[in-house]
Amino acid sequence: MIQTLAFYLFATLVVASAVMVIMSRNPVHSVLWLILSFFNAAGLMVLVGAEFIAMLLVIVYVGAVAVLFLFVVMMLDIDFAAMRAGFIRNFPLGIAIALILLAELGLGLGAYGAGGIELGTPDGTAAASASVSNIEAIGALLYGRYILLFEIAGIILLVAMIGAIVLTFQPPPPGSRAQQDIGKQIARRPEEATVMKNPDIGKGVEL
């Protein structure tokens, strides 16, 4: 009984928070709703026994991806008035894309109702041993058979992180104190360096 109640609770919160991700006008609020959706999806994964997927949702998606989105949205100088003005201009294109996605969804449901695609008969060689835990079995596949795909995914995330840094970086104006002269720093002599002094009380510092 408690499993059924937990399932309906998590499922309702996932759907509601996913709707709020789309409906929120403020991008920061949208990312926060997305984090709530990830947490409840992790709860659903725990209910079905996929604790490794639940851990990935919390650590990777909430702790890295969603927080990265949040920082990027907060650091970018977003003009909300321009966003609202562009909504009306791009409304026909959005409706067209929505209709295409709806048609694809209907096609997928129709194909699912017609029966699955026969991709071959499993021979049981990829089945995990009964004595191996869920996390050990996934780790063996992830770092064994699918190591190349795992490395490619890491490179994609690295490119996304570099892109976020480039979007948020704003170079200082010329001549500002924040601008560094690397050549001048390297050519500095020892006698020109700043020396930390610890003078006694009331005696001052010799210049």
Coordinates of N, CA, C and O in Angstrom, one line a residue, residues 2-126:
I2 N 1.9 1.2 0.8 CA 2.8 2.4 0.9 C 3.5 2.6 -0.4 O 3.8 3.8 -0.9
Q3 N 3.9 1.5 -1.2 CA 4.5 1.7 -2.5 C 3.6 2.3 -3.5 O 4.0 3.2 -4.3
T4 N 2.3 2.0 -3.4 CA 1.3 2.6 -4.4 C 1.2 4.1 -4.1 O 1.2 4.9 -5.0
L5 N 1.1 4.4 -2.8 CA 0.9 5.8 -2.5 C 2.2 6.6 -2.9 O 2.1 7.7 -3.4
A6 N 3.3 6.0 -2.6 CA 4.6 6.7 -3.0 C 4.7 6.9 -4.5 O 5.1 7.9 -5.0
F7 N 4.3 5.9 -5.3 CA 4.3 6.0 -6.7 C 3.4 7.1 -7.2 O 3.8 7.9 -8.1
Y8 N 2.2 7.1 -6.8 CA 1.3 8.2 -7.3 C 1.7 9.6 -6.8 O 1.6 10.6 -7.6
L9 N 2.3 9.7 -5.6 CA 2.9 11.0 -5.2 C 4.0 11.4 -6.1 O 4.0 12.6 -6.6
F10 N 5.0 10.6 -6.3 CA 6.1 10.9 -7.1 C 5.7 11.2 -8.6 O 6.2 12.2 -9.2
A11 N 4.8 10.4 -9.1 CA 4.4 10.5 -10.5 C 3.6 11.8 -10.7 O 3.8 12.6 -11.6
T12 N 2.8 12.2 -9.7 CA 2.0 13.4 -9.8 C 2.9 14.6 -9.7 O 2.8 15.6 -10.5
L13 N 3.9 14.6 -8.8 CA 4.9 15.7 -8.7 C 5.8 15.8 -9.9 O 6.1 16.9 -10.3
V14 N 6.1 14.7 -10.5 CA 6.9 14.7 -11.8 C 6.2 15.4 -12.9 O 6.7 16.3 -13.6
V15 N 4.9 15.0 -13.1 CA 4.1 15.6 -14.2 C 3.9 17.1 -13.9 O 4.0 17.9 -14.8
A16 N 3.5 17.4 -12.6 CA 3.2 18.8 -12.3 C 4.4 19.7 -12.5 O 4.3 20.8 -13.0
S17 N 5.6 19.3 -12.0 CA 6.8 20.1 -12.1 C 7.3 20.2 -13.5 O 7.8 21.2 -14.0
A18 N 7.0 19.1 -14.3 CA 7.4 19.2 -15.8 C 6.5 20.2 -16.5 O 7.0 21.0 -17.4
V19 N 5.3 20.3 -16.1 CA 4.4 21.3 -16.7 C 4.8 22.7 -16.3 O 4.8 23.6 -17.1
M20 N 5.2 22.9 -15.1 CA 5.7 24.2 -14.6 C 7.0 24.6 -15.3 O 7.3 25.8 -15.4
V21 N 7.8 23.6 -15.6 CA 9.1 24.0 -16.4 C 8.7 24.7 -17.7 O 9.4 25.7 -18.1
I22 N 7.7 24.2 -18.3 CA 7.3 24.8 -19.6 C 6.5 26.1 -19.4 O 6.6 27.1 -20.1
M23 N 5.7 26.2 -18.4 CA 4.7 27.3 -18.2 C 5.4 28.5 -17.5 O 4.8 29.6 -17.5
S24 N 6.5 28.3 -16.8 CA 7.1 29.4 -16.0 C 7.7 30.4 -17.0 O 8.4 30.1 -17.9
R25 N 7.4 31.7 -16.7 CA 7.9 32.8 -17.5 C 9.3 33.1 -17.1 O 10.1 33.6 -17.9
N26 N 9.7 32.9 -15.9 CA 11.0 33.2 -15.4 C 11.9 32.0 -15.6 O 11.6 30.9 -15.1
P27 N 13.0 32.2 -16.4 CA 13.9 31.0 -16.6 C 14.5 30.4 -15.3 O 14.7 29.2 -15.3
V28 N 14.8 31.2 -14.3 CA 15.3 30.7 -13.1 C 14.3 29.8 -12.4 O 14.6 28.7 -11.9
H29 N 13.0 30.2 -12.4 CA 12.0 29.4 -11.8 C 11.8 28.1 -12.6 O 11.5 27.0 -12.0
S30 N 12.0 28.2 -13.9 CA 11.9 27.0 -14.7 C 12.9 26.0 -14.4 O 12.6 24.8 -14.3
V31 N 14.2 26.4 -14.2 CA 15.2 25.5 -13.8 C 15.0 24.9 -12.4 O 15.2 23.7 -12.2
L32 N 14.4 25.7 -11.5 CA 14.1 25.1 -10.2 C 13.0 24.1 -10.2 O 13.1 23.1 -9.5
W33 N 12.0 24.3 -11.1 CA 11.0 23.3 -11.3 C 11.6 22.0 -11.9 O 11.2 20.9 -11.6
L34 N 12.6 22.2 -12.8 CA 13.3 21.1 -13.4 C 14.0 20.2 -12.3 O 14.0 19.0 -12.4
I35 N 14.6 20.9 -11.4 CA 15.3 20.2 -10.3 C 14.3 19.4 -9.5 O 14.6 18.2 -9.1
L36 N 13.2 20.0 -9.2 CA 12.1 19.2 -8.5 C 11.7 18.0 -9.3 O 11.4 16.9 -8.7
S37 N 11.6 18.2 -10.6 CA 11.2 17.0 -11.4 C 12.2 15.9 -11.3 O 11.9 14.7 -11.3
F38 N 13.5 16.3 -11.4 CA 14.5 15.3 -11.3 C 14.5 14.5 -10.0 O 14.7 13.3 -9.9
F39 N 14.3 15.2 -8.9 CA 14.2 14.6 -7.6 C 13.1 13.6 -7.5 O 13.3 12.4 -7.0
N40 N 11.9 13.9 -8.0 CA 10.8 13.0 -7.9 C 11.0 11.8 -8.9 O 10.5 10.7 -8.6
A41 N 11.6 12.1 -10.1 CA 12.0 11.0 -11.0 C 12.9 10.0 -10.3 O 12.8 8.8 -10.5
A42 N 13.9 10.5 -9.5 CA 14.8 9.7 -8.7 C 14.0 8.8 -7.7 O 14.3 7.6 -7.5
G43 N 13.0 9.4 -7.1 CA 12.1 8.6 -6.2 C 11.4 7.5 -6.9 O 11.3 6.3 -6.4
L44 N 11.0 7.7 -8.2 CA 10.4 6.6 -9.0 C 11.4 5.5 -9.3 O 11.0 4.3 -9.3
M45 N 12.6 5.9 -9.6 CA 13.6 4.9 -9.9 C 13.9 4.0 -8.6 O 14.2 2.9 -8.8
V46 N 13.9 4.7 -7.5 CA 14.1 3.9 -6.2 C 13.0 2.9 -6.0 O 13.2 1.7 -5.6
L47 N 11.8 3.3 -6.4 CA 10.6 2.4 -6.2 C 10.7 1.1 -7.1 O 10.3 0.0 -6.7
V48 N 11.3 1.3 -8.3 CA 11.4 0.1 -9.2 C 12.7 -0.6 -9.0 O 13.0 -1.6 -9.8
G49 N 13.5 -0.2 -8.0 CA 14.7 -1.0 -7.7 C 16.0 -0.5 -8.5 O 17.0 -1.2 -8.5
A50 N 15.9 0.6 -9.3 CA 17.0 1.1 -10.1 C 17.7 2.2 -9.3 O 17.6 3.3 -9.6
E51 N 18.4 1.8 -8.2 CA 19.0 2.8 -7.3 C 20.1 3.5 -8.0 O 20.4 4.6 -7.7
F52 N 20.8 2.8 -9.0 CA 21.9 3.5 -9.6 C 21.4 4.6 -10.5 O 22.0 5.7 -10.6
I53 N 20.3 4.4 -11.2 CA 19.7 5.5 -12.0 C 19.2 6.6 -11.1 O 19.3 7.8 -11.5
A54 N 18.7 6.3 -10.0 CA 18.2 7.4 -9.0 C 19.4 8.2 -8.6 O 19.3 9.4 -8.5
M55 N 20.5 7.5 -8.3 CA 21.7 8.2 -7.8 C 22.3 9.1 -9.0 O 22.7 10.3 -8.7
L56 N 22.2 8.7 -10.2 CA 22.6 9.5 -11.3 C 21.8 10.7 -11.5 O 22.2 11.8 -11.8
L57 N 20.4 10.5 -11.3 CA 19.5 11.7 -11.5 C 19.9 12.8 -10.4 O 19.8 14.0 -10.7
V58 N 20.2 12.4 -9.2 CA 20.4 13.3 -8.2 C 21.8 13.9 -8.3 O 22.0 15.2 -8.2
I59 N 22.8 13.1 -8.5 CA 24.2 13.6 -8.5 C 24.6 14.3 -9.8 O 25.1 15.4 -9.9
V60 N 24.2 13.7 -11.0 CA 24.6 14.2 -12.3 C 23.6 15.3 -12.7 O 24.0 16.4 -13.0
Y61 N 22.4 15.0 -12.8 CA 21.4 15.9 -13.4 C 21.1 17.1 -12.4 O 21.1 18.2 -12.9
V62 N 20.9 16.8 -11.2 CA 20.6 17.9 -10.2 C 21.9 18.6 -9.8 O 22.0 19.8 -9.8
G63 N 22.9 17.8 -9.4 CA 24.1 18.4 -8.9 C 25.0 19.0 -9.9 O 25.9 19.8 -9.6
A64 N 24.9 18.7 -11.2 CA 25.7 19.2 -12.2 C 25.0 19.9 -13.3 O 25.1 21.1 -13.5
V65 N 24.1 19.2 -14.1 CA 23.5 19.8 -15.3 C 22.5 20.9 -14.9 O 22.6 22.0 -15.4
A66 N 21.6 20.6 -14.0 CA 20.6 21.6 -13.6 C 21.3 22.8 -13.0 O 20.9 24.0 -13.2
V67 N 22.2 22.6 -12.1 CA 22.9 23.7 -11.5 C 23.7 24.5 -12.5 O 23.8 25.8 -12.4
L68 N 24.3 23.8 -13.5 CA 25.0 24.6 -14.6 C 24.0 25.4 -15.4 O 24.2 26.6 -15.7
F69 N 22.8 24.9 -15.7 CA 21.8 25.7 -16.3 C 21.4 26.9 -15.5 O 21.2 28.0 -16.0
L70 N 21.2 26.7 -14.2 CA 20.8 27.7 -13.3 C 21.9 28.9 -13.3 O 21.5 30.0 -13.4
F71 N 23.1 28.5 -13.2 CA 24.2 29.6 -13.2 C 24.2 30.3 -14.5 O 24.4 31.5 -14.6
V72 N 24.1 29.6 -15.6 CA 24.1 30.2 -16.9 C 23.0 31.2 -17.1 O 23.1 32.3 -17.5
V73 N 21.8 30.8 -16.7 CA 20.6 31.6 -16.8 C 20.7 32.9 -15.9 O 20.4 34.0 -16.3
M74 N 21.3 32.7 -14.7 CA 21.4 33.8 -13.8 C 22.5 34.8 -14.2 O 22.4 36.0 -14.0
M75 N 23.6 34.3 -14.9 CA 24.7 35.1 -15.3 C 24.4 35.9 -16.6 O 25.0 36.9 -16.8
L76 N 23.6 35.3 -17.5 CA 23.3 35.9 -18.7 C 22.4 37.1 -18.5 O 21.5 37.1 -17.7
D77 N 22.6 38.2 -19.3 CA 21.8 39.4 -19.2 C 20.6 39.2 -20.1 O 20.6 39.5 -21.3
I78 N 19.6 38.6 -19.6 CA 18.4 38.3 -20.4 C 17.4 39.4 -20.4 O 17.0 39.9 -19.3
D79 N 17.0 39.9 -21.5 CA 16.0 40.9 -21.7 C 14.6 40.3 -21.8 O 14.2 39.7 -22.8
F80 N 13.9 40.3 -20.7 CA 12.6 39.6 -20.7 C 11.6 40.3 -21.6 O 10.7 39.6 -22.1
A81 N 11.7 41.6 -21.7 CA 10.8 42.3 -22.6 C 11.0 41.8 -24.1 O 10.0 41.6 -24.8
A82 N 12.2 41.6 -24.5 CA 12.5 41.1 -25.8 C 12.0 39.7 -26.0 O 11.5 39.3 -27.1
M83 N 12.1 38.9 -24.9 CA 11.6 37.5 -25.0 C 10.1 37.5 -25.2 O 9.6 36.7 -26.0
R84 N 9.4 38.4 -24.5 CA 7.9 38.4 -24.7 C 7.5 38.9 -26.1 O 6.5 38.5 -26.6
A85 N 8.3 39.9 -26.6 CA 8.0 40.4 -27.9 C 8.3 39.3 -29.0 O 7.6 39.2 -30.0
G86 N 9.4 38.5 -28.8 CA 9.7 37.5 -29.7 C 8.7 36.3 -29.7 O 8.6 35.5 -30.6
F87 N 8.0 36.2 -28.6 CA 7.0 35.1 -28.5 C 5.9 35.2 -29.5 O 5.6 34.2 -30.2
I88 N 5.4 36.4 -29.7 CA 4.3 36.6 -30.7 C 4.9 36.4 -32.1 O 4.2 35.8 -33.0
R89 N 6.1 36.8 -32.4 CA 6.7 36.7 -33.7 C 6.9 35.3 -34.1 O 6.8 34.9 -35.2
N90 N 7.4 34.5 -33.1 CA 7.7 33.1 -33.4 C 6.6 32.1 -33.1 O 6.8 30.9 -33.1
F91 N 5.4 32.6 -32.8 CA 4.3 31.7 -32.4 C 3.9 30.8 -33.5 O 3.7 29.6 -33.3
P92 N 3.7 31.2 -34.8 CA 3.4 30.3 -35.9 C 4.4 29.2 -36.0 O 4.0 28.0 -36.2
L93 N 5.7 29.5 -35.9 CA 6.7 28.5 -36.0 C 6.6 27.5 -34.9 O 6.8 26.2 -35.1
G94 N 6.3 28.0 -33.7 CA 6.2 27.1 -32.5 C 5.0 26.2 -32.7 O 5.1 25.0 -32.3
I95 N 3.9 26.7 -33.2 CA 2.7 25.8 -33.4 C 3.0 24.7 -34.5 O 2.6 23.6 -34.3
A96 N 3.8 25.1 -35.5 CA 4.1 24.1 -36.5 C 5.0 23.0 -36.0 O 4.8 21.8 -36.2
I97 N 6.0 23.4 -35.1 CA 6.9 22.4 -34.5 C 6.1 21.5 -33.5 O 6.3 20.3 -33.5
A98 N 5.2 22.1 -32.8 CA 4.3 21.3 -31.9 C 3.5 20.3 -32.6 O 3.3 19.2 -32.2
L99 N 2.9 20.7 -33.8 CA 2.1 19.8 -34.6 C 3.0 18.6 -35.1 O 2.5 17.5 -35.1
I100 N 4.2 18.9 -35.5 CA 5.1 17.9 -36.0 C 5.4 16.9 -34.9 O 5.4 15.7 -35.1
L101 N 5.7 17.4 -33.7 CA 6.0 16.5 -32.6 C 4.8 15.7 -32.2 O 4.9 14.5 -31.8
L102 N 3.6 16.3 -32.3 CA 2.4 15.6 -31.9 C 2.1 14.4 -33.0 O 1.7 13.3 -32.6
A103 N 2.4 14.7 -34.2 CA 2.3 13.7 -35.3 C 3.3 12.6 -35.0 O 2.9 11.4 -35.2
E104 N 4.5 12.9 -34.7 CA 5.5 11.9 -34.4 C 5.1 11.0 -33.2 O 5.3 9.8 -33.2
L105 N 4.5 11.7 -32.2 CA 4.1 10.9 -31.0 C 2.9 10.0 -31.3 O 2.9 8.8 -30.9
G106 N 2.0 10.5 -32.2 CA 0.9 9.6 -32.6 C 1.4 8.4 -33.4 O 0.9 7.3 -33.3
L107 N 2.4 8.7 -34.3 CA 3.0 7.6 -35.1 C 3.7 6.6 -34.2 O 3.6 5.4 -34.4
G108 N 4.4 7.1 -33.2 CA 5.1 6.2 -32.3 C 4.1 5.3 -31.5 O 4.3 4.1 -31.3
L109 N 3.0 5.9 -31.0 CA 2.0 5.1 -30.3 C 1.3 4.1 -31.2 O 1.0 3.0 -30.8
G110 N 1.1 4.5 -32.5 CA 0.5 3.5 -33.4 C 1.4 2.4 -33.7 O 1.0 1.2 -33.8
A111 N 2.7 2.7 -33.8 CA 3.7 1.6 -34.1 C 3.8 0.7 -32.9 O 4.0 -0.5 -33.0
Y112 N 3.7 1.3 -31.7 CA 3.8 0.5 -30.4 C 2.6 -0.4 -30.3 O 2.7 -1.6 -29.9
G113 N 1.4 0.1 -30.7 CA 0.2 -0.8 -30.7 C 0.2 -1.9 -31.7 O -0.4 -2.9 -31.5
A114 N 1.0 -1.7 -32.8 CA 1.0 -2.7 -33.9 C 2.0 -3.8 -33.5 O 1.9 -4.9 -34.2
G115 N 2.8 -3.6 -32.5 CA 3.7 -4.7 -32.1 C 5.2 -4.2 -32.2 O 5.5 -3.3 -33.0
G116 N 6.0 -4.8 -31.4 CA 7.4 -4.4 -31.3 C 8.2 -4.9 -32.5 O 7.8 -5.8 -33.2
I117 N 9.4 -4.3 -32.7 CA 10.2 -4.7 -33.8 C 11.1 -5.8 -33.3 O 11.7 -5.8 -32.2
E118 N 11.2 -6.9 -34.1 CA 12.0 -8.0 -33.8 C 13.5 -7.7 -34.1 O 13.9 -7.7 -35.3
L119 N 14.3 -7.5 -33.1 CA 15.7 -7.2 -33.3 C 16.6 -8.4 -33.1 O 17.8 -8.3 -33.3
G120 N 16.0 -9.5 -32.8 CA 16.8 -10.7 -32.6 C 16.5 -11.4 -31.3 O 15.8 -10.8 -30.4
T121 N 16.9 -12.6 -31.1 CA 16.6 -13.4 -29.9 C 17.8 -13.3 -29.0 O 18.9 -13.6 -29.4
P122 N 17.6 -12.8 -27.8 CA 18.8 -12.8 -26.8 C 19.3 -14.1 -26.5 O 18.5 -15.1 -26.3
D123 N 20.6 -14.3 -26.4 CA 21.2 -15.5 -26.1 C 21.6 -15.7 -24.6 O 22.1 -16.7 -24.2
G124 N 21.3 -14.6 -23.9 CA 21.6 -14.7 -22.4 C 23.0 -14.4 -22.0 O 23.3 -14.4 -20.8
T125 N 23.9 -14.0 -23.0 CA 25.3 -13.8 -22.6 C 25.5 -12.4 -21.9 O 26.4 -12.3 -21.2
A126 N 24.6 -11.5 -22.2 CA 24.7 -10.2 -21.5 C 23.9 -10.1 -20.2 O 24.0 -9.1 -19.6

